[in-house]
Coordinates of C-alpha atoms in Angstrom, one line a residue:
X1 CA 42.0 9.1 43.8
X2 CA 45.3 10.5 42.8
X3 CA 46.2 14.1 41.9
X4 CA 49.7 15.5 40.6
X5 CA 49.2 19.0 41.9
X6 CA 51.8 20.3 39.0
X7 CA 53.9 23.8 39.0
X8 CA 54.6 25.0 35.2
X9 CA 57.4 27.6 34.8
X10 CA 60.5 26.5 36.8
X11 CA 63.5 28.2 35.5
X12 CA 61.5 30.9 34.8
X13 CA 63.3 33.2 37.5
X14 CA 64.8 32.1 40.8
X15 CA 61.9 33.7 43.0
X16 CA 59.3 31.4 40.3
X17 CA 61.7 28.4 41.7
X18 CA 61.5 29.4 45.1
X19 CA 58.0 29.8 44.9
X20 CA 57.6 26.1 43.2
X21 CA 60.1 24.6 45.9
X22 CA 58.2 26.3 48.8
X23 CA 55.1 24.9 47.6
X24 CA 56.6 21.4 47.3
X25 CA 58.3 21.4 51.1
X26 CA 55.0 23.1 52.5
X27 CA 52.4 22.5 50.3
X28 CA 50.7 20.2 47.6
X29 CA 52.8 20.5 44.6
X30 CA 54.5 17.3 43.7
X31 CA 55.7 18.2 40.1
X32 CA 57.3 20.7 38.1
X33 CA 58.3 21.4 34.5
X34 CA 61.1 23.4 33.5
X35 CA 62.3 25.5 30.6
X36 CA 65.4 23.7 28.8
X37 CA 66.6 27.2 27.7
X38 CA 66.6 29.1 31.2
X39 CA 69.4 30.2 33.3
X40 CA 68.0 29.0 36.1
X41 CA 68.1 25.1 36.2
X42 CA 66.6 23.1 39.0
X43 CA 67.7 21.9 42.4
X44 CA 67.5 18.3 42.2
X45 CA 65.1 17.6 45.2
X46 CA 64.1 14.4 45.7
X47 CA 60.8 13.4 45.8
X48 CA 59.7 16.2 43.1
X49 CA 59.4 15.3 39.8
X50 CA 60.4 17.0 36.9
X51 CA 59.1 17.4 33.4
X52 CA 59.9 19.5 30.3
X53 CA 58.3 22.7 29.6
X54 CA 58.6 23.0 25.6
X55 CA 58.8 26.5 24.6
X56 CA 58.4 27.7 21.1
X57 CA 57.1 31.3 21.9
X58 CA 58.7 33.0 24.3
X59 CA 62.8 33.2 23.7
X60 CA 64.7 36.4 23.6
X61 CA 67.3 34.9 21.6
X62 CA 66.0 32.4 19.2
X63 CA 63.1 32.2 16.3
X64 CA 59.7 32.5 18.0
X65 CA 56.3 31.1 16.6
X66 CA 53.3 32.9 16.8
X67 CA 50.7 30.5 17.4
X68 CA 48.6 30.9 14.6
X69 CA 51.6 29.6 12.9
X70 CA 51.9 26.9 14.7
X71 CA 48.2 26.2 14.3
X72 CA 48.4 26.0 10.8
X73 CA 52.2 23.9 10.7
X74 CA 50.7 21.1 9.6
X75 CA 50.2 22.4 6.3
X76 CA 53.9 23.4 6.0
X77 CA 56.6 19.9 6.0
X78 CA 59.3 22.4 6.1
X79 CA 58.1 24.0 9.0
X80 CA 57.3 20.8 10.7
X81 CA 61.0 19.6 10.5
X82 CA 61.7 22.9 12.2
X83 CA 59.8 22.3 14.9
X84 CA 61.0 18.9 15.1
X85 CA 64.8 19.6 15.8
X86 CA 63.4 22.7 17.6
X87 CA 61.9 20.2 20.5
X88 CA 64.5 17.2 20.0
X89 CA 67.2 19.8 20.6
X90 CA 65.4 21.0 24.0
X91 CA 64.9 17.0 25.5
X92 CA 68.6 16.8 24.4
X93 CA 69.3 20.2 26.6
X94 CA 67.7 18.7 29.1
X95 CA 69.5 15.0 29.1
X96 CA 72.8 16.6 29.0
X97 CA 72.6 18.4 32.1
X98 CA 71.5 14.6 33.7
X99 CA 68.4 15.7 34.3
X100 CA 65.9 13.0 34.4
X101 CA 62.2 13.9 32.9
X102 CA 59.0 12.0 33.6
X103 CA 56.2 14.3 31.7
X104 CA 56.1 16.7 29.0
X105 CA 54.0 20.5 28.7
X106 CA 54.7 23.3 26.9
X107 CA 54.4 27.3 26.9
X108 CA 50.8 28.2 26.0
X109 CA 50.0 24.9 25.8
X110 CA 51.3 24.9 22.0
X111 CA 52.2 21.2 22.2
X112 CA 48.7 20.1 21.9
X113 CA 48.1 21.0 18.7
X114 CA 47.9 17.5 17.2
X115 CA 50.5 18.3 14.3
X116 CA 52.6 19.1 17.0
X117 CA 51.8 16.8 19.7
X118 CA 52.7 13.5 17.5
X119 CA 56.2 15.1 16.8
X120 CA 56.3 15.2 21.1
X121 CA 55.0 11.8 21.2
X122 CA 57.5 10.8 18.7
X123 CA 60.5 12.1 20.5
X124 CA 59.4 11.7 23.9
X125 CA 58.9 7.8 23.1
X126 CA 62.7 8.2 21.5
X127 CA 63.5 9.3 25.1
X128 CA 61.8 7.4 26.7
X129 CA 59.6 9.5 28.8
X130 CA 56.0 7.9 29.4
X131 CA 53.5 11.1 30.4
X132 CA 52.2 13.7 28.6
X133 CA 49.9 16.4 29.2
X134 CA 47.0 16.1 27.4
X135 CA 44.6 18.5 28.4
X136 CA 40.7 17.5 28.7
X137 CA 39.4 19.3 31.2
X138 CA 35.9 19.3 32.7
X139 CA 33.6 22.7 33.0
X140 CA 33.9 23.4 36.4
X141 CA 31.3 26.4 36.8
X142 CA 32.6 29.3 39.7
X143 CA 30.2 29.8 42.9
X144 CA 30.2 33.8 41.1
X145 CA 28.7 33.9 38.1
X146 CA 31.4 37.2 37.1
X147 CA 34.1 35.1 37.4
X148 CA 32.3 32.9 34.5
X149 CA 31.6 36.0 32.5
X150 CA 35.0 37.0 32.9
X151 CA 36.2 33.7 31.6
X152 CA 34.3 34.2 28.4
X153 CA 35.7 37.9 27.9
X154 CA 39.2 37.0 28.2
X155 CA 38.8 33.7 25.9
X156 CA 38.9 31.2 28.6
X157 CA 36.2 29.6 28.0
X158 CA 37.1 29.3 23.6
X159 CA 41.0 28.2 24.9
X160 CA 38.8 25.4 27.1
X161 CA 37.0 23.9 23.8
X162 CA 39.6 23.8 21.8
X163 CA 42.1 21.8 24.1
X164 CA 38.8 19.4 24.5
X165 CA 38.6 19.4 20.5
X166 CA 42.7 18.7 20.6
X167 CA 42.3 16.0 23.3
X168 CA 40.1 14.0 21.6
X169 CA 42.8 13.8 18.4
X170 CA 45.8 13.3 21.0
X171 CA 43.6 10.3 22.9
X172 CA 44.6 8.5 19.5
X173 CA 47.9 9.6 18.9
X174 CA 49.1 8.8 22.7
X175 CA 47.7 4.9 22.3
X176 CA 49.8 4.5 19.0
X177 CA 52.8 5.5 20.7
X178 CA 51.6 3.8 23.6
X179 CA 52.4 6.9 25.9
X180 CA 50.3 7.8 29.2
X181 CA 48.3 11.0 30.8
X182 CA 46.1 11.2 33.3
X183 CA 42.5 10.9 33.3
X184 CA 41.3 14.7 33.5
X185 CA 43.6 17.3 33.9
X186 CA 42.0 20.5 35.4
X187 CA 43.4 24.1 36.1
X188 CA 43.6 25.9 32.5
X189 CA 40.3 27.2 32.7
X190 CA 41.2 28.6 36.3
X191 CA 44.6 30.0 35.4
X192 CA 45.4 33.0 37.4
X193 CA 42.3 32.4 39.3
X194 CA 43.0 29.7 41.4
X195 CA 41.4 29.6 45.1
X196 CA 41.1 26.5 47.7
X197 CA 37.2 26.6 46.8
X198 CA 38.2 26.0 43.1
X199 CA 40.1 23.8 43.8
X200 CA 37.9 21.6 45.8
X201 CA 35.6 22.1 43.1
X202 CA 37.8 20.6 41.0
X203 CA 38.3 17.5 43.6
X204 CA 34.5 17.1 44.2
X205 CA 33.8 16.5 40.1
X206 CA 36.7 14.6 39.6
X207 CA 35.2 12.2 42.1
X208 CA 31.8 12.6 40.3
X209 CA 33.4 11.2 37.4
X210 CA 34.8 8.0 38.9
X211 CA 38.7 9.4 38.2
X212 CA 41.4 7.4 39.3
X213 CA 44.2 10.1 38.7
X214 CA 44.1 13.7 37.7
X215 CA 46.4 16.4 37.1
X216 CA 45.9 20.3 38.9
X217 CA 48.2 22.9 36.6
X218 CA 49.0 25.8 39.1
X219 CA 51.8 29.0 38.6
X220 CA 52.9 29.4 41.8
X221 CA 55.4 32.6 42.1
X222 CA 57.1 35.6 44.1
X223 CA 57.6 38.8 43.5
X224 CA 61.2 39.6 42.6
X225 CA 63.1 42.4 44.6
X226 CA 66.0 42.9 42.0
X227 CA 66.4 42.4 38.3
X228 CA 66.5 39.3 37.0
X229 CA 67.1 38.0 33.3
X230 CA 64.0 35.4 32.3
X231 CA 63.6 34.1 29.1
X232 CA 61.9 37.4 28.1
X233 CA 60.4 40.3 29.3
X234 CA 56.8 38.8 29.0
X235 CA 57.2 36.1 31.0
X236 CA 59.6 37.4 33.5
X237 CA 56.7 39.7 34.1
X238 CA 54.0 37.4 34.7
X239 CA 56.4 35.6 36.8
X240 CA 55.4 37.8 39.3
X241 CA 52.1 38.9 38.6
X242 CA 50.1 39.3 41.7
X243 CA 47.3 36.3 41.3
X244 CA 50.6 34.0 41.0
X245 CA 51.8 35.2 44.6
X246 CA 48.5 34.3 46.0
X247 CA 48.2 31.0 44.4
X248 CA 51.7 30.5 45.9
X249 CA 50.3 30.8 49.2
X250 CA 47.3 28.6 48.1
X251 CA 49.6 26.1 47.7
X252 CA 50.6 25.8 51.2
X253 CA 47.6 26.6 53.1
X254 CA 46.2 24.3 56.0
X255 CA 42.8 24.6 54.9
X256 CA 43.7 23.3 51.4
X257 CA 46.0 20.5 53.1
X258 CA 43.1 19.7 55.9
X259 CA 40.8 19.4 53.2
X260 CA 43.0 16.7 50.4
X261 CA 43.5 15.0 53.4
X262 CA 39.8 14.4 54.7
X263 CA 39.1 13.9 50.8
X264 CA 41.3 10.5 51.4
X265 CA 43.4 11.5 48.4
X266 CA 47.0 11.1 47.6
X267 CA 49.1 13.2 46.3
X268 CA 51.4 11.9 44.0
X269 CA 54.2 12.4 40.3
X270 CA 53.6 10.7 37.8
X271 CA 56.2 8.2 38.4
X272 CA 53.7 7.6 41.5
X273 CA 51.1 7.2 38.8

């Protein structure tokens, strides 16, 4: 089996892309996606492979979209041509600072509302960039049953079905524009939470299911010592909230590493798909 470990949020801050590049050269993580609008563009590294991060909700200084908004933008052409240019503009962003992109994800996960992830599909295609993030991920239950009721108070669990209801429409809308993901993707469930037992968790019922490739979201960070300008203060924030510090060391742990490699699975991008 193959897994993309993926980092969201590079370009967040420089100690988020430290944290992302640390956890490439010592760890798991093989992938990245990047804001288009951030100050802080990536190191070209070799070997790690880059994606877009669409963001629509998080930008000091241009129009944000609330997501229930966006939820209901199909109803609204004019708003949908918005969004449009909105996205085209950030590939283009991206392109002209020769940056090559293999995937596509977004902030909050806003690009899998259907409405919303054909207009991706649409452009991505136009660029020419195959994978997508499309996320339909398995219930993967935690050994403590307050973690799980934990889930449910903080909406984890209601975020969970409604990417699986989204998935199911964007299964349809990838095969017309004849544009790839991977077979489960798992980690939005577990965000902020993520441990090596979760994670092998995740591993052991991906292997249940017969998967041939999977994708593991993860938000590695550090905590910053000096002011920094992010994208806003929101994000900059959670770029160094404490859960994202341990997941950073996660990352890189031997016992994590010891363990993918007696699972006999390979790590790969999604070039490597």
């Amino acid at each position: 089996m193959k897994i993309v470990f993926s980092a969201d949020d590079f370009g967040l801050s420089n100690t988020t892309n430290k944290a992302i590049i640390d956890c490439y050269k010592n760890g798991v993580v093989r992938s990245t996606s990047f804001f288009s609008d951030s100050h802080f563009y990536p190191e070209i590294i070799n070997d790690l492979s880059f994606g877009l991060h669409i963001n629509l909700t998080d930008r000091p200084n241009k129009k944000n979209y609330n997501y229930i908004e966006l939820l209901l933008c199909s109803f609204n052409k004019k708003l949908l041509k918005s969004i449009e240019k909105d996205i085209d503009s950030q590939f283009s962003q991206v392109l002209s600072e020769k940056i090559n992109i293999d995937h596509v994800d977004s902030e909050r996960h806003v690009h899998m509302i259907p409405s919303i992830f054909f207009i991706v599909c649409k452009i991505a295609q136009k660029y020419k960039v195959k994978y997508l993030r499309n996320i339909n991920e398995p219930l993967v239950m935690p050994s403590n049953p307050l973690k799980f009721l934990s889930m449910v108070t903080n909406l984890g669990i209601f975020k969970l079905l409604l990417m699986k209801y989204f998935s199911r429409k964007n299964k349809k809308i990838l095969k017309n524009f004849k544009l790839k993901t991977v077979d489960y993707t798992y980690g939005l469930l577990y965000t902020n939470r993520i441990t090596v037992g979760v994670i092998k968790s995740m591993i052991r019922d991906a292997i249940k299911r017969k998967a041939k490739v999977i994708e593991i979201i993860t938000h590695p960070g550090y905590k910053y010592t000096e002011p920094e300008k992010g994208l806003s203060d929101r994000l900059l924030k959670y770029s160094s909230h404490s859960n994202r510090i341990k997941e950073a060391k996660i990352l890189q742990s031997k016992k994590l590493i010891n363990f993918l490699y007696k699972s006999k699975v390979k790590l790969v991008t999604f070039q490597g798909i």
